[in-house]
CSV table of C-alpha atoms and ligand atoms in Angstrom, one decimal:
chain,number,residue,atom,x,y,z
A,110,MET,CA,-37.8,-31.1,-73.9
A,111,ALA,CA,-36.1,-27.9,-75.5
A,112,LYS,CA,-36.9,-27.8,-79.3
A,113,SER,CA,-34.5,-27.8,-82.4
A,114,LYS,CA,-33.7,-24.4,-84.0
A,115,LYS,CA,-34.7,-25.6,-87.5
A,116,SER,CA,-38.0,-26.2,-89.3
A,117,TRP,CA,-38.0,-30.0,-88.3
A,118,GLU,CA,-38.7,-29.0,-84.8
A,119,LYS,CA,-42.0,-30.0,-85.6
A,120,ARG,CA,-41.2,-33.5,-86.5
A,121,LEU,CA,-38.3,-34.3,-84.1
A,122,ASP,CA,-39.4,-34.1,-80.3
A,123,SER,CA,-36.2,-33.2,-78.8
A,124,LYS,CA,-33.0,-31.0,-79.4
A,125,PRO,CA,-30.5,-32.4,-80.8
A,126,ASP,CA,-27.5,-34.2,-78.4
A,127,PRO,CA,-24.4,-31.9,-78.7
A,128,VAL,CA,-22.8,-35.2,-80.2
A,129,THR,CA,-25.3,-34.9,-82.9
A,130,VAL,CA,-24.6,-31.1,-83.3
A,131,ASP,CA,-20.9,-31.6,-83.5
A,132,PHE,CA,-21.0,-34.5,-85.8
A,133,VAL,CA,-23.3,-33.3,-88.3
A,134,GLU,CA,-22.2,-29.9,-88.6
A,135,SER,CA,-20.5,-28.7,-91.7
A,136,LEU,CA,-21.0,-25.0,-90.9
A,137,SER,CA,-17.2,-25.0,-89.7
A,138,PHE,CA,-16.0,-25.6,-93.2
A,139,ASP,CA,-18.7,-25.0,-95.6
A,140,LYS,CA,-18.9,-21.5,-94.6
A,141,ARG,CA,-16.6,-20.6,-97.2
A,142,LEU,CA,-19.4,-21.2,-99.5
A,143,TYR,CA,-21.3,-18.2,-98.5
A,144,LYS,CA,-21.1,-16.1,-101.6
A,145,TYR,CA,-21.9,-18.8,-103.7
A,146,ASP,CA,-24.7,-20.0,-101.3
A,147,ILE,CA,-26.3,-16.2,-101.3
A,148,VAL,CA,-26.0,-15.9,-105.0
A,149,GLY,CA,-27.6,-19.1,-105.5
A,150,SER,CA,-30.6,-18.1,-103.3
A,151,ILE,CA,-31.0,-14.6,-104.8
A,152,ALA,CA,-31.3,-16.4,-108.3
A,153,HIS,CA,-34.0,-18.7,-106.7
A,154,ALA,CA,-35.9,-16.0,-105.3
A,155,GLN,CA,-35.8,-14.1,-108.4
A,156,MET,CA,-37.2,-17.4,-110.3
A,157,LEU,CA,-39.8,-17.6,-107.7
A,158,ALA,CA,-41.0,-14.2,-108.2
A,159,ASN,CA,-40.9,-14.5,-112.3
A,160,GLN,CA,-43.1,-17.5,-111.4
A,161,LYS,CA,-45.3,-15.7,-109.1
A,162,LEU,CA,-44.7,-17.9,-106.2
A,163,ILE,CA,-43.7,-15.1,-104.5
A,164,THR,CA,-44.7,-11.5,-105.0
A,165,ASN,CA,-41.9,-9.1,-106.5
A,166,SER,CA,-41.7,-6.9,-103.3
A,167,GLU,CA,-41.1,-10.1,-101.4
A,168,PHE,CA,-38.2,-10.8,-103.8
A,169,LYS,CA,-36.7,-7.3,-103.3
A,170,LYS,CA,-36.9,-7.8,-99.4
A,171,MET,CA,-35.1,-11.2,-99.6
A,172,LYS,CA,-32.4,-9.7,-102.1
A,173,THR,CA,-31.7,-6.8,-99.8
A,174,ALA,CA,-31.2,-8.9,-96.6
A,175,LEU,CA,-29.3,-11.6,-98.4
A,176,LEU,CA,-26.8,-9.1,-99.6
A,177,GLU,CA,-26.7,-7.5,-96.1
A,178,ILE,CA,-26.0,-11.2,-94.7
A,179,ALA,CA,-23.1,-11.3,-97.4
A,180,GLU,CA,-21.8,-8.2,-96.1
A,181,GLN,CA,-21.9,-9.0,-92.4
A,182,ILE,CA,-20.3,-12.6,-93.5
A,183,GLU,CA,-17.5,-10.6,-95.3
A,184,LYS,CA,-16.8,-8.2,-92.5
A,185,GLY,CA,-16.7,-11.1,-89.8
A,186,LYS,CA,-19.8,-9.8,-88.1
A,187,PHE,CA,-21.9,-12.7,-88.5
A,188,LYS,CA,-22.5,-15.1,-85.8
A,189,PHE,CA,-22.0,-18.6,-87.0
A,190,ASP,CA,-24.2,-21.2,-84.8
A,191,LYS,CA,-23.4,-24.9,-85.5
A,192,GLU,CA,-26.7,-25.9,-84.3
A,193,LEU,CA,-27.8,-24.7,-87.8
A,194,GLU,CA,-25.6,-27.1,-89.2
A,195,ASP,CA,-24.3,-25.8,-92.3
A,196,ILE,CA,-23.9,-22.4,-94.4
A,197,HIS,CA,-27.5,-23.2,-96.2
A,198,MET,CA,-29.6,-23.3,-92.8
A,199,ALA,CA,-27.2,-20.4,-91.3
A,200,VAL,CA,-28.0,-17.9,-94.3
A,201,GLU,CA,-31.9,-19.1,-94.3
A,202,ALA,CA,-32.1,-18.4,-90.3
A,203,ALA,CA,-30.7,-15.1,-90.7
A,204,LEU,CA,-32.9,-14.0,-93.5
A,205,ILE,CA,-35.6,-15.0,-91.4
A,206,LYS,CA,-34.3,-13.1,-88.5
A,207,LYS,CA,-34.2,-10.2,-90.4
A,208,ILE,CA,-37.1,-10.2,-92.8
A,209,GLY,CA,-39.6,-12.5,-90.8
A,210,ASP,CA,-42.3,-14.6,-92.5
A,211,VAL,CA,-41.1,-13.6,-96.1
A,212,GLY,CA,-37.7,-15.2,-95.6
A,213,LYS,CA,-39.8,-18.5,-94.9
A,214,LYS,CA,-40.7,-18.5,-98.5
A,215,LEU,CA,-37.1,-18.7,-99.7
A,216,HIS,CA,-36.8,-22.4,-99.8
A,217,THR,CA,-40.0,-22.8,-101.9
A,218,GLY,CA,-39.3,-25.9,-104.2
A,219,ARG,CA,-35.8,-26.1,-103.2
A,220,SER,CA,-33.8,-28.6,-101.2
A,221,ARG,CA,-30.1,-28.2,-99.4
A,222,ASN,CA,-29.3,-31.2,-101.6
A,223,ASP,CA,-29.5,-29.5,-104.9
A,224,GLN,CA,-28.7,-26.3,-103.3
A,225,VAL,CA,-25.3,-27.6,-101.9
A,226,ALA,CA,-24.7,-29.2,-105.2
A,227,THR,CA,-25.0,-25.9,-107.0
A,228,ASP,CA,-23.0,-23.9,-104.5
A,229,ILE,CA,-20.0,-26.6,-105.0
A,230,ARG,CA,-20.2,-26.4,-108.6
A,231,LEU,CA,-20.1,-22.7,-108.4
A,232,TRP,CA,-16.9,-22.7,-105.9
A,233,VAL,CA,-15.0,-25.4,-108.3
A,234,ARG,CA,-15.8,-23.6,-111.3
A,235,ASP,CA,-14.5,-20.2,-110.1
A,236,GLN,CA,-11.2,-21.9,-108.5
A,237,ILE,CA,-10.6,-24.0,-111.5
A,238,GLU,CA,-10.3,-20.1,-113.3
A,239,VAL,CA,-8.0,-19.2,-110.2
A,240,ILE,CA,-5.9,-22.5,-110.4
A,241,GLN,CA,-5.6,-21.6,-114.2
A,242,ALA,CA,-4.3,-18.3,-113.5
A,243,LYS,CA,-1.8,-19.5,-111.4
A,244,ILE,CA,-0.7,-22.2,-113.7
A,245,THR,CA,-0.1,-19.5,-116.4
A,246,LEU,CA,1.8,-17.5,-114.0
A,247,SER,CA,4.0,-20.2,-113.3
A,248,GLN,CA,4.7,-21.1,-117.0
A,249,LYS,CA,5.4,-17.4,-117.7
A,250,ALA,CA,8.2,-17.7,-115.1
A,251,PHE,CA,9.6,-21.0,-116.7
A,252,VAL,CA,9.6,-19.4,-119.9
A,253,LYS,CA,11.3,-16.3,-118.9
A,254,LEU,CA,14.0,-18.4,-117.1
A,255,ALA,CA,14.1,-20.6,-120.1
A,256,SER,CA,14.6,-17.5,-122.8
A,257,LYS,CA,18.0,-17.0,-120.6
A,258,HIS,CA,19.5,-20.5,-121.3
A,259,THR,CA,18.6,-21.4,-125.1
A,260,GLU,CA,22.4,-21.8,-125.8
A,261,ASP,CA,23.4,-23.3,-122.4
A,262,ILE,CA,23.6,-27.1,-122.3
A,263,MET,CA,23.0,-29.3,-119.5
A,264,PRO,CA,22.8,-33.3,-119.1
A,265,ALA,CA,19.5,-35.0,-119.8
A,266,TYR,CA,18.9,-37.7,-117.4
A,267,THR,CA,17.1,-41.1,-117.9
A,268,HIS,CA,17.2,-43.3,-115.0
A,269,LEU,CA,19.0,-40.3,-113.2
A,270,GLN,CA,21.9,-41.4,-115.3
A,271,ARG,CA,23.5,-39.1,-118.0
A,272,ALA,CA,21.7,-39.7,-121.0
A,273,GLN,CA,22.7,-37.0,-124.1
A,274,PRO,CA,23.0,-33.4,-123.8
A,275,CYS,CA,20.0,-30.7,-124.1
A,276,THR,CA,19.8,-27.2,-123.5
A,277,ILE,CA,18.6,-25.8,-119.9
A,278,ALA,CA,16.1,-23.9,-121.8
A,279,SER,CA,14.7,-27.3,-123.3
A,280,TYR,CA,14.5,-28.7,-119.9
A,281,LEU,CA,12.7,-25.9,-118.3
A,282,LEU,CA,10.0,-26.1,-121.1
A,283,SER,CA,9.5,-29.4,-120.5
A,284,PHE,CA,7.5,-28.4,-117.2
A,285,VAL,CA,5.5,-25.7,-119.4
A,286,GLU,CA,4.0,-28.7,-121.1
A,287,GLN,CA,3.0,-30.6,-118.0
A,288,LEU,CA,1.1,-27.2,-116.9
A,289,GLU,CA,-0.6,-26.7,-120.2
A,290,ARG,CA,-2.0,-30.0,-119.9
A,291,ASP,CA,-3.0,-29.2,-116.6
A,292,PHE,CA,-4.7,-26.1,-117.5
A,293,ILE,CA,-6.4,-27.8,-120.6
A,294,ARG,CA,-7.3,-30.6,-117.8
A,295,LEU,CA,-9.1,-28.3,-115.6
A,296,GLY,CA,-10.7,-26.3,-118.6
A,297,ASN,CA,-12.4,-29.5,-119.4
A,298,CYS,CA,-13.6,-30.6,-116.0
A,299,SER,CA,-15.0,-26.9,-115.8
A,300,LYS,CA,-16.8,-27.7,-119.0
A,301,LEU,CA,-18.1,-30.9,-117.8
A,302,LEU,CA,-19.5,-29.6,-114.4
A,303,ASN,CA,-21.1,-26.4,-115.8
A,304,VAL,CA,-24.8,-28.0,-115.4
A,305,SER,CA,-27.1,-26.6,-112.9
A,306,PRO,CA,-28.5,-28.9,-110.7
A,307,LEU,CA,-30.7,-26.4,-109.0
A,308,GLY,CA,-34.4,-27.5,-109.3
A,309,SER,CA,-33.7,-30.8,-108.7
A,310,GLY,CA,-34.9,-30.3,-105.0
A,311,ALA,CA,-34.2,-33.1,-102.6
A,312,ILE,CA,-34.2,-35.9,-105.4
A,313,THR,CA,-37.5,-35.3,-107.7
A,314,GLY,CA,-37.6,-31.9,-108.2
A,315,SER,CA,-41.0,-30.2,-107.3
A,316,THR,CA,-44.5,-30.1,-108.0
A,317,LEU,CA,-44.5,-26.1,-107.9
A,318,PRO,CA,-44.1,-24.3,-111.3
A,319,ILE,CA,-40.6,-23.6,-110.6
A,320,ASP,CA,-38.2,-23.0,-113.7
A,321,PRO,CA,-34.8,-24.4,-113.5
A,322,LYS,CA,-33.9,-22.9,-116.6
A,323,GLN,CA,-34.0,-19.4,-115.1
A,324,THR,CA,-31.7,-20.0,-112.4
A,325,ALA,CA,-29.3,-21.8,-114.6
A,326,ALA,CA,-29.3,-18.8,-116.7
A,327,ILE,CA,-28.8,-16.3,-113.9
A,328,LEU,CA,-26.1,-18.4,-112.4
A,329,GLY,CA,-24.1,-18.8,-115.6
A,330,PHE,CA,-24.8,-22.2,-116.3
A,331,PRO,CA,-25.3,-23.0,-120.0
A,332,ALA,CA,-27.7,-26.0,-119.1
A,333,VAL,CA,-30.0,-27.5,-116.7
A,334,SER,CA,-29.3,-31.1,-115.1
A,335,SER,CA,-31.8,-33.5,-117.3
A,336,ASN,CA,-32.2,-36.2,-114.5
A,337,SER,CA,-33.0,-34.6,-111.0
A,338,ILE,CA,-31.9,-38.2,-109.0
A,339,ASP,CA,-28.2,-38.0,-110.5
A,340,ALA,CA,-27.9,-34.3,-110.3
A,341,VAL,CA,-28.5,-34.3,-106.2
A,342,SER,CA,-25.7,-37.1,-106.0
A,343,ASP,CA,-23.3,-36.2,-108.9
A,344,ARG,CA,-19.8,-35.5,-107.6
A,345,ASP,CA,-18.0,-36.8,-110.6
A,346,PHE,CA,-16.9,-33.3,-111.0
A,347,ALA,CA,-15.3,-33.2,-107.3
A,348,ALA,CA,-13.3,-36.5,-107.7
A,349,GLU,CA,-12.1,-34.9,-111.2
A,350,PHE,CA,-11.2,-31.6,-109.9
A,351,ILE,CA,-9.0,-33.5,-107.2
A,352,PHE,CA,-7.7,-36.0,-109.7
A,353,ASP,CA,-6.5,-32.8,-111.8
A,354,CYS,CA,-5.1,-31.1,-108.6
A,355,SER,CA,-3.1,-34.5,-107.9
A,356,LEU,CA,-1.6,-34.6,-111.2
A,357,ILE,CA,-0.7,-30.6,-110.7
A,358,ALA,CA,0.7,-31.8,-107.7
A,359,ALA,CA,2.8,-34.8,-109.3
A,360,HIS,CA,3.9,-32.6,-111.9
A,361,LEU,CA,5.2,-30.0,-109.2
A,362,SER,CA,6.9,-32.7,-107.1
A,363,GLN,CA,9.0,-33.7,-110.1
A,364,LEU,CA,10.3,-30.5,-110.4
A,365,ALA,CA,10.5,-30.2,-106.6
A,366,GLU,CA,12.8,-33.3,-106.7
A,367,ASP,CA,15.0,-32.5,-109.5
A,368,TRP,CA,15.9,-29.2,-108.1
A,369,ILE,CA,16.4,-30.4,-104.8
A,370,ILE,CA,19.1,-32.9,-106.3
A,371,TYR,CA,20.2,-29.8,-108.5
A,372,SER,CA,20.9,-27.7,-105.6
A,373,THR,CA,22.9,-30.1,-103.7
A,374,ALA,CA,26.6,-29.7,-103.4
A,375,GLU,CA,27.4,-32.7,-105.5
A,376,PHE,CA,25.2,-31.4,-108.4
A,377,GLY,CA,25.4,-27.6,-107.9
A,378,PHE,CA,23.4,-26.8,-111.0
A,379,ILE,CA,21.2,-24.3,-109.5
A,380,LYS,CA,21.0,-21.4,-106.4
A,381,ILE,CA,17.7,-21.1,-105.1
A,382,ALA,CA,17.8,-17.3,-103.7
A,383,ASP,CA,17.9,-17.1,-99.9
A,384,SER,CA,14.9,-15.9,-99.4
A,385,PHE,CA,13.2,-19.2,-100.5
A,386,CYS,CA,15.7,-21.3,-98.5
A,387,THR,CA,15.6,-21.9,-95.0
A,388,SER,CA,18.2,-23.0,-92.5
A,389,SER,CA,18.8,-25.1,-89.8
A,390,SER,CA,18.4,-24.8,-86.0
A,391,MET,CA,21.7,-26.7,-85.2
A,392,MET,CA,24.1,-26.6,-88.2
A,393,PRO,CA,24.9,-23.0,-89.2
A,394,GLN,CA,26.2,-23.6,-92.6
A,395,LYS,CA,22.9,-24.8,-94.1
A,396,ARG,CA,20.8,-23.5,-96.5
A,397,ASN,CA,17.9,-26.1,-97.3
A,398,PRO,CA,15.2,-26.2,-100.3
A,399,ASP,CA,12.5,-26.9,-97.6
A,400,LEU,CA,10.1,-25.1,-99.4
A,401,LEU,CA,10.6,-27.6,-102.5
A,402,GLU,CA,10.4,-30.4,-100.0
A,403,LEU,CA,7.2,-29.3,-99.0
A,404,VAL,CA,6.0,-29.1,-102.3
A,405,ARG,CA,6.8,-32.4,-102.8
A,406,GLY,CA,5.3,-33.6,-99.6
A,407,LYS,CA,1.9,-32.0,-100.1
A,408,THR,CA,1.7,-34.2,-103.2
A,409,GLY,CA,0.9,-36.8,-100.5
A,410,THR,CA,-2.0,-34.5,-99.1
A,411,VAL,CA,-3.5,-33.9,-102.6
A,412,TYR,CA,-3.5,-37.5,-103.4
A,413,GLY,CA,-5.2,-38.3,-99.9
A,414,SER,CA,-8.2,-36.1,-100.7
A,415,LEU,CA,-8.6,-37.9,-104.3
A,416,MET,CA,-8.4,-41.3,-102.4
A,417,ALA,CA,-10.9,-40.1,-100.0
A,418,MET,CA,-13.3,-38.2,-102.6
A,419,LEU,CA,-13.4,-41.7,-104.6
A,420,THR,CA,-14.1,-43.8,-101.5
A,421,ILE,CA,-16.7,-41.6,-100.4
A,422,LEU,CA,-18.6,-42.1,-103.6
A,423,LYS,CA,-18.1,-45.7,-103.6
A,424,ALA,CA,-21.4,-47.6,-103.2
A,425,GLN,CA,-23.4,-45.2,-102.1
A,426,PRO,CA,-27.2,-46.1,-102.8
A,427,THR,CA,-28.7,-43.6,-105.6
A,428,GLY,CA,-29.9,-40.4,-104.1
A,429,TYR,CA,-28.5,-37.9,-101.9
A,430,ASN,CA,-26.8,-39.3,-98.9
A,431,ARG,CA,-24.8,-37.5,-96.1
A,432,ASP,CA,-21.6,-38.8,-96.9
A,433,LEU,CA,-21.7,-36.1,-99.7
A,434,GLN,CA,-21.2,-33.6,-97.2
A,435,GLU,CA,-17.3,-34.8,-96.7
A,436,ASP,CA,-16.8,-33.8,-100.3
A,437,LYS,CA,-16.1,-30.3,-99.5
A,438,VAL,CA,-13.5,-31.3,-96.7
A,439,HIS,CA,-11.6,-32.9,-100.0
A,440,ILE,CA,-12.2,-30.1,-102.4
A,441,PHE,CA,-11.1,-27.0,-100.4
A,442,SER,CA,-8.0,-29.3,-99.0
A,443,ALA,CA,-6.9,-30.0,-102.5
A,444,SER,CA,-7.5,-26.7,-104.1
A,445,ASP,CA,-6.0,-24.8,-100.9
A,446,THR,CA,-2.8,-27.2,-101.4
A,447,ILE,CA,-2.4,-26.5,-105.1
A,448,ASN,CA,-3.1,-22.8,-105.0
A,449,ALA,CA,-0.2,-22.6,-102.7
A,450,SER,CA,2.4,-24.9,-104.2
A,451,LEU,CA,1.8,-22.9,-107.5
A,452,ASP,CA,2.6,-19.7,-105.7
A,453,VAL,CA,5.7,-21.5,-104.1
A,454,VAL,CA,6.8,-22.7,-107.4
A,455,SER,CA,6.2,-19.5,-109.5
A,456,ALA,CA,8.5,-17.5,-106.8
A,457,ILE,CA,11.1,-20.2,-106.9
A,458,VAL,CA,11.3,-20.3,-110.7
A,459,SER,CA,11.5,-16.6,-110.8
A,460,ASN,CA,14.4,-16.9,-107.9
A,461,THR,CA,16.4,-19.5,-109.2
A,462,LYS,CA,19.8,-19.0,-111.1
A,463,PHE,CA,21.6,-22.0,-113.1
A,464,ASN,CA,25.1,-22.2,-112.7
A,465,THR,CA,26.0,-22.6,-116.2
A,466,LYS,CA,29.8,-22.5,-115.6
A,467,LYS,CA,29.6,-25.1,-113.3
A,468,ILE,CA,27.4,-27.5,-115.3
A,469,ALA,CA,29.3,-26.8,-118.5
A,470,ALA,CA,32.5,-27.8,-116.8
A,471,GLY,CA,31.1,-31.5,-116.1
A,472,LEU,CA,29.6,-31.8,-119.4
A,473,ASP,CA,32.6,-34.3,-120.4
A,474,ILE,CA,31.5,-36.7,-117.9
A,475,GLY,CA,29.1,-39.7,-118.8
A,476,TYR,CA,29.8,-39.6,-122.5
A,477,LEU,CA,26.8,-37.6,-123.3
A,478,ASP,CA,27.8,-37.9,-127.1
A,479,ALA,CA,27.8,-41.5,-127.4
A,480,THR,CA,24.3,-41.7,-129.1
A,481,SER,CA,25.4,-39.0,-131.4
A,482,LEU,CA,28.5,-40.9,-132.5
A,483,ALA,CA,26.6,-44.2,-133.0
A,484,GLU,CA,24.3,-42.1,-135.3
A,485,TYR,CA,27.4,-40.5,-137.0
A,486,LEU,CA,28.0,-44.1,-138.0
A,487,VAL,CA,24.5,-44.9,-139.3
A,488,GLY,CA,25.1,-41.5,-141.7
A,489,LYS,CA,28.1,-43.4,-143.2
A,490,GLY,CA,26.1,-46.2,-143.7
A,491,THR,CA,26.2,-48.6,-140.7
A,492,ALA,CA,23.3,-50.4,-139.1
A,493,PHE,CA,22.1,-48.8,-135.9
A,494,ARG,CA,22.3,-51.8,-134.0
A,495,GLN,CA,25.9,-52.3,-135.3
A,496,ALA,CA,27.0,-49.0,-134.5
A,497,HIS,CA,25.5,-49.4,-130.9
A,498,GLY,CA,28.0,-52.2,-130.5
A,499,ILE,CA,30.9,-50.3,-131.8
A,500,VAL,CA,30.3,-47.1,-130.1
A,501,GLY,CA,29.7,-49.4,-126.9
A,502,SER,CA,33.3,-51.1,-127.1
A,503,ILE,CA,34.8,-47.6,-127.2
A,504,VAL,CA,32.9,-46.0,-124.6
A,505,ALA,CA,34.0,-49.2,-122.5
A,506,ALA,CA,37.9,-48.5,-123.7
A,507,CYS,CA,37.8,-44.9,-122.9
A,508,GLU,CA,36.4,-45.4,-119.5
A,509,LYS,CA,39.0,-47.4,-118.8
A,510,GLN,CA,41.8,-45.2,-120.0
A,511,ASN,CA,39.7,-42.2,-118.3
A,512,LYS,CA,39.3,-40.5,-121.8
A,513,LYS,CA,36.4,-38.7,-123.2
A,514,LEU,CA,35.4,-39.8,-126.8
A,515,ALA,CA,36.7,-36.7,-128.4
A,516,ASP,CA,40.1,-37.6,-127.0
A,517,ILE,CA,40.3,-40.6,-129.3
A,518,LYS,CA,42.8,-40.0,-132.3
A,519,LEU,CA,41.0,-40.8,-135.7
A,520,SER,CA,43.5,-43.9,-136.4
A,521,GLU,CA,42.2,-45.3,-133.0
A,522,PHE,CA,38.6,-44.8,-134.3
A,523,LYS,CA,39.4,-46.6,-137.5
A,524,LYS,CA,40.5,-49.4,-135.7
A,525,TYR,CA,36.6,-50.0,-134.6
A,526,SER,CA,35.2,-49.3,-137.7
A,527,LYS,CA,36.6,-48.0,-141.1
A,528,SER,CA,33.6,-45.6,-141.7
A,529,PHE,CA,35.3,-43.2,-139.1
A,530,ASP,CA,36.5,-40.1,-141.0
A,531,LYS,CA,37.9,-36.5,-139.7
A,532,ASP,CA,34.4,-35.2,-139.5
A,533,VAL,CA,33.6,-37.6,-136.7
A,534,TYR,CA,34.7,-34.8,-134.4
A,535,LYS,CA,31.5,-32.9,-135.3
A,536,SER,CA,29.5,-35.3,-133.9
A,537,LEU,CA,31.3,-35.3,-130.4
A,538,SER,CA,30.9,-32.7,-127.8
A,539,ALA,CA,27.9,-31.9,-125.8
A,540,GLU,CA,28.0,-28.1,-127.9
A,541,ASN,CA,28.2,-30.1,-131.1
A,542,VAL,CA,25.7,-32.7,-130.4
A,543,VAL,CA,22.6,-30.3,-129.5
A,544,ARG,CA,23.2,-28.1,-132.4
A,545,LYS,CA,22.6,-31.5,-134.5
A,546,PHE,CA,19.6,-32.2,-133.0
A,547,ASN,CA,16.8,-32.3,-136.0
A,548,THR,CA,14.0,-33.5,-134.8
A,549,PRO,CA,10.9,-31.3,-133.7
A,550,GLY,CA,10.6,-31.0,-130.0
A,551,ALA,CA,14.3,-32.3,-129.7
A,552,PRO,CA,16.0,-30.0,-127.0
A,553,GLY,CA,18.5,-28.0,-129.3
A,554,PRO,CA,19.0,-24.4,-129.2
A,555,LYS,CA,16.9,-23.6,-132.4
A,556,GLN,CA,13.8,-26.0,-131.0
A,557,ALA,CA,14.1,-24.2,-127.8
A,558,LYS,CA,13.9,-20.6,-129.5
A,559,LYS,CA,10.9,-21.5,-131.5
A,560,GLN,CA,9.2,-23.1,-128.3
A,561,ILE,CA,9.6,-20.0,-126.4
A,562,ALA,CA,8.4,-17.7,-129.2
A,563,HIS,CA,5.3,-20.0,-129.2
A,564,TRP,CA,4.8,-19.8,-125.6
A,565,LYS,CA,5.2,-16.2,-125.0
A,566,LYS,CA,2.4,-15.3,-128.0
A,567,LEU,CA,0.3,-18.0,-126.4
A,568,LEU,CA,0.6,-17.2,-122.5
A,569,ALA,CA,0.4,-13.4,-123.6
A,570,LYS,CA,-3.2,-14.0,-124.5
A,571,ARG,CA,-4.2,-15.8,-121.2
B,1891,LIG,N1,-24.5,-29.8,-95.4
B,1891,LIG,C1,-25.0,-30.7,-96.5
B,1891,LIG,C2,-24.0,-31.2,-97.5
B,1891,LIG,O1,-22.8,-30.6,-97.2
B,1891,LIG,C3,-26.0,-30.0,-97.2
B,1891,LIG,C4,-27.1,-31.0,-97.4
B,1891,LIG,C5,-27.9,-31.7,-96.5
B,1891,LIG,N2,-29.0,-32.3,-96.7
B,1891,LIG,C6,-29.6,-33.2,-96.4
B,1891,LIG,N3,-30.6,-33.9,-96.6
B,1891,LIG,N4,-29.4,-33.3,-95.1
B,1891,LIG,O2,-24.1,-32.1,-98.2
């Protein structure tokens, strides 16, 4: 029987069955970890040399060859052989092929278990920075659009029913807040994952005098894991990272849903530039917001990854189990999806115009000033609950007569409450109401301008 290509050929009698090769391999997807794997191996080899487990000249040979391998992979000149299972074995086999017996010393005091745990932490740590940068770009796009609309008013909705007026700027800035929490959340995830598992070996470290502190320092980990049994199987950061991606997806899907609705003929609030719309193969008149629909749809893909990751982690016995190999499928998928969705959202936000005329023309619909009218009565000494009832009756009457609140004459107002006076009209109309918003964070022009100044300052530093 032909022997396996791997060092366990001495232990297993026969070559793996093709079914085995195909089923256990992760090379097809974990090859994208190659840079991290090689950087991790160089750090490990450096430590082995420092600890006199290999000589300095052996280390130099290894380093040179590993860098050559990285270059080969980078240039697409590396032949990936799935029989080698994963990127770790593929790189090691290439190293041995290049430098012979010296290459066989690289795996001293190391297992693929601590190796992969290290690689994936490094990968996620970098990806978090990439996603954070993309979050910042989309926040900047929102702020830029918001600064054009600090005086323009639109309806704010609850239950998708017209509620109260708000500035368009404040509406847009609400997404900046969501994204800011996403940014911070990813930063927290990064802090928590920033611990080096390298040195934990397969599960119990090593009897050799390796020094995990050195590899941690070389790889920029501020700490070394304090329990090797936990370290080889801990993928909490993977679940957390995918959760953070899921919440970003939820936020982007909210924007997508809003803007799909806002771009309908019925709403006509926005126009997305043609270059970010698609059309129909049959209906020649169509301008479809397919990109936003895909952003919304891809939320399902990311949630799927979260569910998968959590389920992979469920009820594994303590220690490394091959189940964990599946983590990468979902980490990569969630990350790729969020990267793409953030790019699309930034582009769309930068290429969308608010149809302020159409929005303004409809501001009299829906009694956006009803709450303000009730608060006017509170200002005149009426209890809020009573004022709420009075205005409710006025709105009901107006609706029957197809009138807006500002159409009501003072004499008529007085029939509902003696507290009404001629200053009542200052509390009516969407324009008047937004200017009366006093609470911090309310969607009035002065608050919007203040928030824009805050965001501009903060985001410029990133
Ligand atoms: N490809 C594996 C993974 O991604 C590497 C670790 C394999 N370890 C093992 N003991 N079989 O998890």
